[in-house]
PDB file of N, CA and C in Angstrom:
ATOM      1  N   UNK A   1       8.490  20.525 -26.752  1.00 60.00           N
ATOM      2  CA  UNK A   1       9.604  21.385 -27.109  1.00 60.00           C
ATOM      3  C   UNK A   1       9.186  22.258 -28.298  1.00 60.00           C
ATOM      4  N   UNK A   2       9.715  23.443 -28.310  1.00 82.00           N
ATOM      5  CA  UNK A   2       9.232  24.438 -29.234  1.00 82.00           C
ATOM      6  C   UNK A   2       9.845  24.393 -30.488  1.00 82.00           C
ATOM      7  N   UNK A   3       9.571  24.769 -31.699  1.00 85.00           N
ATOM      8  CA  UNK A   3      10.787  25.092 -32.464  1.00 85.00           C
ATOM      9  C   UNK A   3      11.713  26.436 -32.308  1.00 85.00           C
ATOM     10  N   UNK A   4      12.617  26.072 -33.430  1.00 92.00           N
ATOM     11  CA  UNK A   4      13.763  27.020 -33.346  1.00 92.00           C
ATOM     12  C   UNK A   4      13.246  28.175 -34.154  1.00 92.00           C
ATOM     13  N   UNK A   5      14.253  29.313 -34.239  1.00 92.00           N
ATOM     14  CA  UNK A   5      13.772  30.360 -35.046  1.00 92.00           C
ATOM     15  C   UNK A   5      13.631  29.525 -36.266  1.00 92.00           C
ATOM     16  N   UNK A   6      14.801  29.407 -36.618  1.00 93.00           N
ATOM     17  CA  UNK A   6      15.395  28.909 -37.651  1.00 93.00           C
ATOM     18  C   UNK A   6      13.962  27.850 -38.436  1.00 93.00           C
ATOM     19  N   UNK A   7      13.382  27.232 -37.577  1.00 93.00           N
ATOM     20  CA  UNK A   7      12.142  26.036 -38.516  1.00 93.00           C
ATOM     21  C   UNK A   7      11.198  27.009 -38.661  1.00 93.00           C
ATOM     22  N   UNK A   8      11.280  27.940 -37.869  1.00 93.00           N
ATOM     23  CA  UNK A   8       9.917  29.016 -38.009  1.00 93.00           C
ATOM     24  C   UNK A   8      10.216  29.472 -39.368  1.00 93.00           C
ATOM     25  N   UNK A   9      10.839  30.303 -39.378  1.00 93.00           N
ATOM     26  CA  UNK A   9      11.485  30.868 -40.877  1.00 93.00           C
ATOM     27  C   UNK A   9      11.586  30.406 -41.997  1.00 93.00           C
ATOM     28  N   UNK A  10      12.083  29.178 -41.753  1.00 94.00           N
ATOM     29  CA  UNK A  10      11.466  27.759 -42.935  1.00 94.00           C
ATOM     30  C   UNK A  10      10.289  27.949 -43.196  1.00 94.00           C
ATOM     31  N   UNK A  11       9.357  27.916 -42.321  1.00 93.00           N
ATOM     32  CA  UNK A  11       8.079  27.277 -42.124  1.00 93.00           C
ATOM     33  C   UNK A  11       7.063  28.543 -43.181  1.00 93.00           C
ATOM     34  N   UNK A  12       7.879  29.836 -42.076  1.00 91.00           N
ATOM     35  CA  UNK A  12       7.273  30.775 -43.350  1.00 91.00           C
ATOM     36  C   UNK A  12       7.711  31.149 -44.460  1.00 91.00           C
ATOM     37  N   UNK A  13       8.977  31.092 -44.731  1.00 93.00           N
ATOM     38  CA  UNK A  13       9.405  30.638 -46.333  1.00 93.00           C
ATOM     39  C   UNK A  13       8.497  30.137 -47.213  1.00 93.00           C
ATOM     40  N   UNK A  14       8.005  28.536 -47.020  1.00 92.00           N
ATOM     41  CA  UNK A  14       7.254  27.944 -47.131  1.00 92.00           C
ATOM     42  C   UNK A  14       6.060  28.317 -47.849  1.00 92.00           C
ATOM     43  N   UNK A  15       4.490  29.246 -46.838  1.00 89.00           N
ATOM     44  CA  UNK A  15       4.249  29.475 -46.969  1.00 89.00           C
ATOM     45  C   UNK A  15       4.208  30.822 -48.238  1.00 89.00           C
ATOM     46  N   UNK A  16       5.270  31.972 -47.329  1.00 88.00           N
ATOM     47  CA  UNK A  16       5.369  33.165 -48.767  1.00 88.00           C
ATOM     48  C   UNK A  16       5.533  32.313 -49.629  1.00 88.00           C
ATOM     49  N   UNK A  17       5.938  31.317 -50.544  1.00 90.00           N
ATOM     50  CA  UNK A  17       6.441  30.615 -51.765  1.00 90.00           C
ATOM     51  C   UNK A  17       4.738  30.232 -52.671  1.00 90.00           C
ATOM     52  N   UNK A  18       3.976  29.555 -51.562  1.00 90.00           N
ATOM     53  CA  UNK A  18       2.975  29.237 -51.756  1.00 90.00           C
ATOM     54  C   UNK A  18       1.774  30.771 -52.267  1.00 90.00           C
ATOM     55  N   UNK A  19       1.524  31.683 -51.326  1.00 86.00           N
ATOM     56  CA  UNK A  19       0.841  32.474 -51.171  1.00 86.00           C
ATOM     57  C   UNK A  19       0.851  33.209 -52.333  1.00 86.00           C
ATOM     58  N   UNK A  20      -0.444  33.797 -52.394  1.00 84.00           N
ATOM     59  CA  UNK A  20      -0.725  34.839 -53.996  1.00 84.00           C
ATOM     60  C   UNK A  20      -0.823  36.215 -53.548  1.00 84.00           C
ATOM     61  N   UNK A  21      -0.222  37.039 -54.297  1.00 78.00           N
ATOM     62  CA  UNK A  21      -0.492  38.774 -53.880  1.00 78.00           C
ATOM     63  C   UNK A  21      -2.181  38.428 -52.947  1.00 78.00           C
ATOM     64  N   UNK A  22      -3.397  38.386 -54.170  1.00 78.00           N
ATOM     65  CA  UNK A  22      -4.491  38.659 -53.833  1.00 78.00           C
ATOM     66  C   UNK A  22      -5.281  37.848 -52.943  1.00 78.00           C
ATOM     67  N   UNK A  23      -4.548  36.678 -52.124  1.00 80.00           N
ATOM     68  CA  UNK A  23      -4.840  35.980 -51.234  1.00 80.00           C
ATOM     69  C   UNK A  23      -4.872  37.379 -49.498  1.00 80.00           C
ATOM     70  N   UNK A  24      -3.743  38.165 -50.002  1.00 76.00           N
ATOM     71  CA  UNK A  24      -3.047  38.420 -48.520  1.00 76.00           C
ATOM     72  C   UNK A  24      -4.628  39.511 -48.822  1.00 76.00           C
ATOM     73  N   UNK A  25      -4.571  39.886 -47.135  1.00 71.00           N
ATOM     74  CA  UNK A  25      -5.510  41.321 -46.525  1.00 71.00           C
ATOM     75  C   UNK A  25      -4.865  41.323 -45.660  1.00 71.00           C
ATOM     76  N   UNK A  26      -4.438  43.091 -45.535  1.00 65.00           N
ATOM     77  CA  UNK A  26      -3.773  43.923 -44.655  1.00 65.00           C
ATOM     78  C   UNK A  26      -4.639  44.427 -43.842  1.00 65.00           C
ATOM     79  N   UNK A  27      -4.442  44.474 -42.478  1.00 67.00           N
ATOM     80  CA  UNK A  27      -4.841  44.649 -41.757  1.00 67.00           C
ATOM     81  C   UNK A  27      -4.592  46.716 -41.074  1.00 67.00           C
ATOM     82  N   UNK A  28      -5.683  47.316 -40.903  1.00 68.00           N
ATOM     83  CA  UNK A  28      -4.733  48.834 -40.407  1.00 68.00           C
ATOM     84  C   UNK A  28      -5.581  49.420 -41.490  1.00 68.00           C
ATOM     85  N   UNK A  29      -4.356  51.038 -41.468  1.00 68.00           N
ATOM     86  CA  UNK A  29      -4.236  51.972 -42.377  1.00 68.00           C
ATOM     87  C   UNK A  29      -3.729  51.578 -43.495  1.00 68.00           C
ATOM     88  N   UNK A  30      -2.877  50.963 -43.611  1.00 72.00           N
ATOM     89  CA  UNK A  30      -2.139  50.524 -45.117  1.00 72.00           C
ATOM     90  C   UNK A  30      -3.099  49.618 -45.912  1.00 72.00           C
ATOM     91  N   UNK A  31      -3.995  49.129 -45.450  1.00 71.00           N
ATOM     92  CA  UNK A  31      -5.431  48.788 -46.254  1.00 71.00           C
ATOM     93  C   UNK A  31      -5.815  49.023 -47.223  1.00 71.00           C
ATOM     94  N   UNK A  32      -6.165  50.672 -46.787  1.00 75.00           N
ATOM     95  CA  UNK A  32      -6.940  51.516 -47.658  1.00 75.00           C
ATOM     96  C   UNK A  32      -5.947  51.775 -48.287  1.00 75.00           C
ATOM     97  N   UNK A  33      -4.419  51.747 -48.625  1.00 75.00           N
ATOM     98  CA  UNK A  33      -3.372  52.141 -49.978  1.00 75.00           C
ATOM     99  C   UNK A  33      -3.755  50.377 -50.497  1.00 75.00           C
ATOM    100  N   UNK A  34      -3.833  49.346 -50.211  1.00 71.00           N
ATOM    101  CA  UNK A  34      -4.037  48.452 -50.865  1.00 71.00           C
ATOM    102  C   UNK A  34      -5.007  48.306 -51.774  1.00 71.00           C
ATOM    103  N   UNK A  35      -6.357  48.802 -51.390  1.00 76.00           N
ATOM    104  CA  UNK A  35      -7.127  48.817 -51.632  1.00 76.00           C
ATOM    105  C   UNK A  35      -7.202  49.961 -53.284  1.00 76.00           C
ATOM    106  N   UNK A  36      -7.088  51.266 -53.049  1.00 78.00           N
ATOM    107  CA  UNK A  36      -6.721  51.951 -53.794  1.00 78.00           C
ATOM    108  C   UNK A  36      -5.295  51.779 -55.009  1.00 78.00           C
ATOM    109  N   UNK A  37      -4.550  50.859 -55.012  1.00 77.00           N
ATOM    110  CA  UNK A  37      -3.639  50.064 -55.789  1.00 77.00           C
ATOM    111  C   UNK A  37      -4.154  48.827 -56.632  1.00 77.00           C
ATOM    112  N   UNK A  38      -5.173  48.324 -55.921  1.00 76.00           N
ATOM    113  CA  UNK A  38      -5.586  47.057 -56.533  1.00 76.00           C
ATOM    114  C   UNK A  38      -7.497  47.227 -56.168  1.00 76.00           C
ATOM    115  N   UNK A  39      -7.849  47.892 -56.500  1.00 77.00           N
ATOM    116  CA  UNK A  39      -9.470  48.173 -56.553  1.00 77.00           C
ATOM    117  C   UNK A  39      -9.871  47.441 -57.573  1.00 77.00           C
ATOM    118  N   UNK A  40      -9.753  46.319 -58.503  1.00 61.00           N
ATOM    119  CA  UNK A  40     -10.377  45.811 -59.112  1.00 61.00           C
ATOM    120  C   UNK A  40     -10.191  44.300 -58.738  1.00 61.00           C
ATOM    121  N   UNK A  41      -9.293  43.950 -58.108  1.00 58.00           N
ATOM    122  CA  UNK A  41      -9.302  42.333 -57.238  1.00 58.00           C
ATOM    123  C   UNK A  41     -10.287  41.620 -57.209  1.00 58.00           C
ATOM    124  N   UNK A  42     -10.994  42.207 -55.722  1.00 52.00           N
ATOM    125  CA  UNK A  42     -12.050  41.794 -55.650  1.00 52.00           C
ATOM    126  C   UNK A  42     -11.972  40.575 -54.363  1.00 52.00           C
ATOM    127  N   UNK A  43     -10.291  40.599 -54.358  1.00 49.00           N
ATOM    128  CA  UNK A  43     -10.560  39.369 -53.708  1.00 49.00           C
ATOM    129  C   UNK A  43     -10.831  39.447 -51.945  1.00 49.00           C
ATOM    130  N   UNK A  44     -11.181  38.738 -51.555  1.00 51.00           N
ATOM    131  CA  UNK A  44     -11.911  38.648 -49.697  1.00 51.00           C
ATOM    132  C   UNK A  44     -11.049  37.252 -49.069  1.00 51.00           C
ATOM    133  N   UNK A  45     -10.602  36.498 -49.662  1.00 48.00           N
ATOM    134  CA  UNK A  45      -9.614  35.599 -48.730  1.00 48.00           C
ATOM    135  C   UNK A  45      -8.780  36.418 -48.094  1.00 48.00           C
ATOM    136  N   UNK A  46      -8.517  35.903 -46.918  1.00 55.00           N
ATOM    137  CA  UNK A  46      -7.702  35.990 -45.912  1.00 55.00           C
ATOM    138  C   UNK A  46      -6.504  34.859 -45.413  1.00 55.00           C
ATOM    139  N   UNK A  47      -5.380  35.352 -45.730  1.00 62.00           N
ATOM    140  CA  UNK A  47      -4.303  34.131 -45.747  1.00 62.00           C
ATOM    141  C   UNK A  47      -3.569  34.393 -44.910  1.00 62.00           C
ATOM    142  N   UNK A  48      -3.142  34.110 -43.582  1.00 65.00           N
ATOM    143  CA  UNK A  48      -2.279  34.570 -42.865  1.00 65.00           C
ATOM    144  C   UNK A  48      -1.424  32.923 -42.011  1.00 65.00           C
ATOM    145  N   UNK A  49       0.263  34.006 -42.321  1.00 68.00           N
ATOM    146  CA  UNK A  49       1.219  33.696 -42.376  1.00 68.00           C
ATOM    147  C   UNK A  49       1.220  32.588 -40.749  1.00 68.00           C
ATOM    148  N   UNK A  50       2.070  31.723 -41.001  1.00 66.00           N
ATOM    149  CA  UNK A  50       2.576  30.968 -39.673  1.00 66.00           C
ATOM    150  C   UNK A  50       3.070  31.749 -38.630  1.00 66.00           C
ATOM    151  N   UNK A  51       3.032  32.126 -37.131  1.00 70.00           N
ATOM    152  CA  UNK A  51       3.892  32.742 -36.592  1.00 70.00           C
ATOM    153  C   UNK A  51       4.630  32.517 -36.433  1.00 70.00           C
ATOM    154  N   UNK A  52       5.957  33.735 -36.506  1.00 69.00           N
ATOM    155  CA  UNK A  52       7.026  33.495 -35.945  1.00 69.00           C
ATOM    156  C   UNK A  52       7.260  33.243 -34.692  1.00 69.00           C
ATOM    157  N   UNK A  53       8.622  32.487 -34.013  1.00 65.00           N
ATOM    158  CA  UNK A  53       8.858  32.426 -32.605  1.00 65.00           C
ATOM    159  C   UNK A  53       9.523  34.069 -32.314  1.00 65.00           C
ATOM    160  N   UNK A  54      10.050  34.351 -31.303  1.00 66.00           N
ATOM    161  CA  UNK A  54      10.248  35.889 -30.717  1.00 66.00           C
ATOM    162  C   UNK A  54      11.526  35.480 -30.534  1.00 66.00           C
ATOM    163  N   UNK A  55      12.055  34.431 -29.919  1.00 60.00           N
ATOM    164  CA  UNK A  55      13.392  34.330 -29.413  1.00 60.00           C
ATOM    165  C   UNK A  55      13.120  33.858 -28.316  1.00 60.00           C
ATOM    166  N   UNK A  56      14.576  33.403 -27.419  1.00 52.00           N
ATOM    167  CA  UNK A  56      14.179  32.586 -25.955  1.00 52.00           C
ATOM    168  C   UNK A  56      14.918  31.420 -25.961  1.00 52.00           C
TER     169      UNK A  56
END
């Protein structure tokens, strides 16, 4: 059985609570504005979020 939205949303609550600005990498065009905002970081972790369910 799957979860509900509702534990998903928890679940990533959760996580955002945990997570650091300079953990996240954006993926795309909006990158390169990240990049250019925070050019002295440095940082290369990659932290990505629990998925959400869609509905159903």
């Amino acid at each position: 059985m799957g979860k509900t939205f509702a534990q998903h949303l928890e679940e990533y609550e959760r996580w955002a609570e945990r997570v650091q600005p300079h953990e996240l990498k954006v993926h795309g065009r909006s990158q390169e504005l990240v990049d250019l905002l925070d050019a002295d970081s440095g940082a290369e972790t990659e932290t990505d979020p629990p998925a959400l369910a869609t509905g159903g």
